[in-house]
Amino acid sequence: MLDLSIIVPSFNEEESLGELVAWIARVMAKSQWTYEVIIVDDGSRDNSMKVIETLSASNPEVKAISFRRNYGKSAALNVGFAAAQGNVVITMDADLQDSPDEIPALMNMILVEGYDMVSGWKKVRHDPLSKTLPSKIFNGVVRRISGIQLHDFNCGLKAYRRDVVKSVEVYGEMHRYIPLLAKEAGFVKIGEKVVTHYERKFGVSKFGIERTIKGFLDLLSVTFMSKFGKRPMHLFGALGTLMFFIGFVAALWLGAKKLWFVFHSVAAPLVTSSPYFYLALTCMILGTQLFLAGFIAELVTRNAPERNVYKISRKIGIE
Ligand code: UDP
Ligand code: MG
């Protein structure tokens, strides 16, 4: 087994790749570690593939997977993770913003200090304010929700123990949430390392402001899936019961009041003239709907092939 796999998702980064591979080779030459660089070309429309072919012809460590079209960074990381043969896996952006000089320290944190994963922290960042400010807010929210104390969830430079990358499935735009996915898979020793960040030397950023919106929607999905993915009825059923109960109490109150009036022969107002009537109606309908959503979600999860797949770390005496 190789000591290290470096996965580089790359989309239209032809100018940077040569420099990056040379830099990695310089750093790795000072160590004893065996390694591979897996460049995942995410459907680039420039000359990236030509560049990668030339690089791989002269460096046996350089390997590549090329998508026919652009699928996004998460998809690129996912196939990179599946292909990785290293004992430790490090991901790194292709645009020379992440520094290969960090590799030895990251390796050390995984191998010696025993971290399951280590995330880079671009403490001093060379990006415009339009990017750094939303990012600060974003990281604060994710910290609160996930309980994982990282400052920079979206850092492209991260290191993992092999088991971690083989246990998580990164899809959609989930690459920002790999620490959450790792935690959910049972890897709790998650560390952080301040890393040097450089300005983008060539080309342009591939992500705009819309990433913030997608990011928050994905955060909802990740938290929902990790908490209720295998038991949706517990969420919908609880909410449905609560709603129905509120409606039922309101209806009961109205009915009782009406009966009291009738019983005492007092002229009673119409039930429909009370606001509680509408409250009761809406709540009971919403409650029922939530219940139905819960049942349908339960049916869907029961039919999912991975419904009984659990992350097993070790077996003793069992094949
Ligand atoms: N990237 C990719 N597929 C995409 C978008 C980006 O593989 O659809 C790669 C990109 O080539 C780079 C990394 O993801 O290596 C980070 O992208 P970028 O530098 O544009 O993001 P930023 O640094 O601006 O956050
Ligand atoms: Mg970048």
XYZ file of C-alpha atoms and ligand atoms in Angstrom:
345
model
C 0.000 0.000 0.000
C 1.186 3.519 -0.755
C 1.762 5.890 2.134
C -0.092 8.808 0.622
C -2.657 9.638 -2.065
C -2.979 13.276 -3.056
C -6.282 14.008 -4.749
C -6.516 17.124 -6.863
C -9.935 18.093 -8.267
C -9.304 20.262 -11.279
C -11.537 22.215 -13.616
C -9.871 24.331 -16.292
C -6.569 24.726 -14.464
C -4.124 23.990 -17.297
C -1.624 26.696 -16.270
C -1.351 25.522 -12.659
C -1.057 21.746 -12.937
C 2.606 21.524 -14.014
C 3.755 23.817 -11.244
C 1.646 21.986 -8.664
C 2.982 18.531 -9.570
C 6.588 19.806 -9.524
C 6.007 21.408 -6.112
C 4.501 18.222 -4.681
C 7.445 16.217 -6.068
C 9.915 18.620 -4.404
C 8.226 18.245 -1.041
C 7.851 14.478 -1.291
C 11.482 13.994 -2.382
C 12.537 15.155 1.104
C 10.519 12.363 2.723
C 10.559 8.573 2.692
C 6.888 8.263 1.819
C 5.597 6.579 -1.311
C 2.780 8.484 -2.937
C 0.468 9.018 -5.876
C -1.127 12.184 -7.217
C -4.617 11.567 -8.587
C -5.751 14.495 -10.683
C -9.490 14.320 -11.221
C -10.210 16.398 -14.280
C -13.760 17.614 -13.868
C -14.651 17.924 -17.553
C -12.191 20.731 -18.304
C -12.630 22.471 -21.622
C -9.062 23.770 -21.837
C -5.880 21.815 -22.472
C -5.773 20.224 -19.026
C -5.830 16.645 -20.304
C -2.870 17.254 -22.650
C -0.944 18.768 -19.758
C -1.846 15.838 -17.492
C -0.788 13.295 -20.147
C 2.632 14.934 -20.440
C 3.000 15.113 -16.653
C 2.051 11.503 -16.181
C 4.475 10.378 -18.910
C 7.393 11.851 -16.985
C 6.168 11.228 -13.397
C 4.947 7.703 -12.650
C 3.215 9.067 -9.512
C 0.810 11.168 -11.537
C -2.485 9.437 -12.292
C -5.685 10.915 -13.633
C -9.394 10.371 -14.051
C -11.220 12.580 -16.510
C -14.952 13.271 -16.498
C -16.584 13.674 -19.867
C -18.408 16.715 -18.571
C -18.297 18.988 -15.533
C -19.917 17.329 -12.520
C -18.592 19.524 -9.708
C -15.937 19.339 -7.032
C -17.819 16.852 -4.838
C -18.162 14.327 -7.647
C -14.471 14.745 -8.457
C -13.509 14.098 -4.834
C -15.825 11.109 -4.654
C -14.195 9.242 -7.544
C -10.774 10.316 -6.283
C -11.577 8.831 -2.864
C -12.722 5.582 -4.468
C -9.510 5.302 -6.487
C -7.091 6.279 -3.703
C -4.633 3.571 -2.683
C -2.790 5.474 -0.007
C -2.828 4.873 3.717
C -3.393 8.606 4.160
C -5.378 10.715 1.698
C -4.823 14.443 1.215
C -7.040 16.613 -0.953
C -5.710 19.808 -2.453
C -7.057 22.394 -4.893
C -5.382 22.531 -8.288
C -5.053 26.315 -8.420
C -1.871 26.660 -6.313
C -3.824 28.361 -3.498
C -3.104 25.383 -1.233
C 0.508 24.724 -0.374
C 2.084 21.264 -0.755
C 4.574 22.373 1.922
C 1.862 21.500 4.467
C 1.914 17.804 3.508
C 4.524 16.556 6.014
C 2.828 18.249 8.983
C -0.583 16.936 7.926
C 0.818 13.415 7.515
C 2.281 13.710 10.973
C -1.016 14.695 12.550
C -2.712 11.638 11.051
C 0.061 9.095 11.544
C 1.594 10.202 14.851
C -1.018 12.287 16.628
C -3.759 9.876 15.607
C -6.288 12.216 14.025
C -8.957 10.645 11.790
C -9.045 13.763 9.698
C -7.401 17.173 9.708
C -8.887 20.220 8.024
C -6.799 23.140 6.842
C -7.601 26.616 8.162
C -6.836 29.507 5.852
C -6.349 31.880 8.774
C -4.803 34.560 6.583
C -6.810 34.457 3.401
C -6.037 35.965 0.027
C -9.543 36.241 -1.318
C -11.883 39.230 -1.801
C -14.166 40.365 1.062
C -17.222 39.239 -0.920
C -15.938 35.742 -0.301
C -14.402 35.951 3.156
C -17.374 37.588 4.905
C -20.071 35.075 3.835
C -17.547 32.381 4.622
C -17.137 33.630 8.226
C -20.901 33.578 8.806
C -21.212 30.222 7.092
C -18.515 28.638 9.238
C -20.090 30.020 12.404
C -23.462 28.501 11.560
C -21.987 25.123 10.610
C -19.972 25.097 13.850
C -23.141 25.703 15.875
C -25.200 23.108 14.058
C -22.606 20.377 13.797
C -20.780 20.872 17.071
C -17.495 20.404 15.204
C -15.081 23.140 16.188
C -13.482 23.993 12.844
C -12.890 27.493 11.521
C -12.773 26.689 7.838
C -15.025 23.839 6.721
C -14.612 24.675 3.053
C -10.803 24.528 2.959
C -9.684 22.447 -0.007
C -6.642 21.193 1.846
C -7.579 18.319 4.121
C -5.994 15.075 5.252
C -7.767 11.824 6.062
C -7.055 8.404 7.393
C -7.829 5.925 4.615
C -10.909 4.462 6.370
C -12.563 7.867 6.443
C -12.550 8.444 2.694
C -13.725 4.903 2.076
C -16.680 5.442 4.445
C -18.099 8.772 3.290
C -20.077 9.487 0.174
C -19.592 12.988 -1.196
C -22.256 14.074 -3.672
C -24.056 17.213 -4.838
C -22.092 20.040 -3.253
C -21.298 18.175 -0.077
C -17.539 18.664 -0.222
C -17.920 21.453 2.358
C -19.444 19.047 4.799
C -16.984 16.167 4.727
C -16.156 16.786 8.428
C -19.876 16.355 9.228
C -20.110 13.250 7.091
C -16.993 11.857 8.769
C -18.395 12.574 12.223
C -21.653 10.907 11.296
C -19.704 7.870 10.086
C -18.160 7.649 13.545
C -14.789 9.353 13.072
C -14.633 11.816 15.909
C -10.999 12.812 16.175
C -11.182 15.770 13.821
C -8.340 18.279 13.971
C -7.398 21.552 12.416
C -4.158 23.021 11.130
C -3.477 26.605 10.141
C -2.266 26.514 6.544
C -0.675 29.044 4.224
C -3.016 30.284 1.553
C -1.882 31.892 -1.664
C -3.579 34.171 -4.109
C -4.924 32.518 -7.220
C -2.080 32.735 -9.720
C -3.819 31.686 -12.930
C -7.390 31.430 -14.141
C -10.531 32.372 -12.206
C -12.470 31.050 -9.234
C -15.053 28.436 -10.192
C -17.504 29.323 -7.435
C -19.648 32.469 -7.167
C -21.891 33.923 -4.494
C -24.593 31.324 -5.257
C -22.476 28.855 -3.337
C -23.741 30.385 -0.078
C -27.355 29.541 -0.903
C -26.527 26.037 -2.099
C -24.326 25.647 0.937
C -27.134 26.343 3.397
C -29.580 24.064 1.597
C -26.985 21.305 1.658
C -26.428 21.925 5.353
C -30.131 21.294 5.977
C -29.964 18.091 3.941
C -26.867 16.864 5.721
C -28.243 17.475 9.195
C -31.628 15.995 8.275
C -30.073 12.921 6.686
C -27.665 12.314 9.545
C -30.335 12.658 12.237
C -33.439 11.260 10.561
C -32.210 9.623 7.341
C -32.909 6.182 8.722
C -35.991 7.089 10.781
C -37.934 9.929 9.097
C -41.154 9.072 10.940
C -39.568 10.192 14.201
C -39.376 13.742 12.876
C -42.590 13.929 10.848
C -44.551 11.885 13.355
C -43.484 14.137 16.241
C -44.316 17.324 14.358
C -47.591 15.823 13.094
C -48.652 14.764 16.568
C -47.858 18.206 17.963
C -49.818 19.955 15.213
C -52.773 17.627 15.485
C -52.801 17.983 19.268
C -52.918 21.798 19.079
C -55.792 21.580 16.583
C -57.617 18.970 18.611
C -57.417 20.987 21.826
C -58.722 24.074 20.005
C -61.621 22.071 18.547
C -62.379 20.533 21.921
C -62.461 23.959 23.539
C -64.890 25.247 20.904
C -67.143 22.215 21.157
C -67.201 22.325 24.958
C -67.993 26.025 24.950
C -70.845 25.537 22.492
C -72.282 22.697 24.577
C -72.084 24.773 27.737
C -74.023 27.596 26.054
C -76.641 25.201 24.709
C -76.935 23.440 28.061
C -77.536 26.742 29.874
C -79.905 27.967 27.162
C -77.760 30.989 26.368
C -77.714 32.355 22.802
C -74.327 31.053 21.569
C -72.219 32.565 18.790
C -71.570 30.345 15.763
C -68.573 28.035 16.096
C -67.266 29.318 12.747
C -67.134 32.896 14.007
C -64.331 32.035 16.415
C -60.704 32.276 15.232
C -60.025 29.021 17.102
C -62.169 27.211 14.559
C -59.762 28.079 11.750
C -56.760 27.381 13.924
C -58.152 23.961 14.786
C -58.914 23.171 11.160
C -55.515 24.192 9.837
C -53.583 22.462 12.570
C -55.422 19.180 12.206
C -55.001 19.171 8.425
C -51.291 20.047 8.722
C -50.830 17.370 11.366
C -52.378 14.719 9.146
C -50.248 15.833 6.196
C -47.084 15.628 8.252
C -48.035 12.130 9.326
C -48.605 11.098 5.721
C -45.237 12.608 4.723
C -43.686 10.559 7.523
C -45.272 7.326 6.327
C -44.193 7.924 2.747
C -40.650 8.804 3.828
C -40.594 5.652 5.919
C -41.677 3.576 2.903
C -38.943 5.160 0.796
C -36.193 4.508 3.338
C -37.389 0.940 3.932
C -36.911 0.304 0.231
C -33.439 1.833 0.052
C -30.804 -0.849 -0.543
C -28.522 0.634 2.128
C -31.189 0.640 4.864
C -29.222 -1.834 6.936
C -25.723 -0.719 6.084
C -23.798 0.355 9.167
C -20.231 1.524 9.513
C -18.384 -1.345 11.172
C -14.890 -0.579 12.385
C -13.792 -4.034 13.557
C -14.923 -7.629 13.843
C -13.520 -10.259 16.153
C -14.017 -13.921 15.316
C -16.576 -13.128 12.630
C -15.855 -13.435 8.926
N -13.265 22.551 -9.157
C -13.703 21.370 -9.754
N -14.931 21.342 -10.319
C -15.762 22.426 -10.337
C -15.327 23.606 -9.692
C -14.070 23.629 -9.117
O -12.988 20.374 -9.756
O -16.865 22.347 -10.885
C -11.924 22.584 -8.546
C -11.066 23.742 -9.027
O -10.383 23.418 -10.227
C -10.114 23.928 -7.876
C -10.968 23.580 -6.659
O -12.063 22.821 -7.175
O -9.024 23.030 -7.947
C -11.455 24.809 -5.918
O -12.077 25.719 -6.818
P -11.790 27.267 -6.801
O -10.343 27.530 -6.641
O -12.448 27.855 -8.011
O -12.565 27.701 -5.495
P -12.155 28.868 -4.495
O -10.701 28.727 -4.188
O -12.458 30.123 -5.223
O -13.018 28.640 -3.300
Mg -9.138 28.428 -5.307
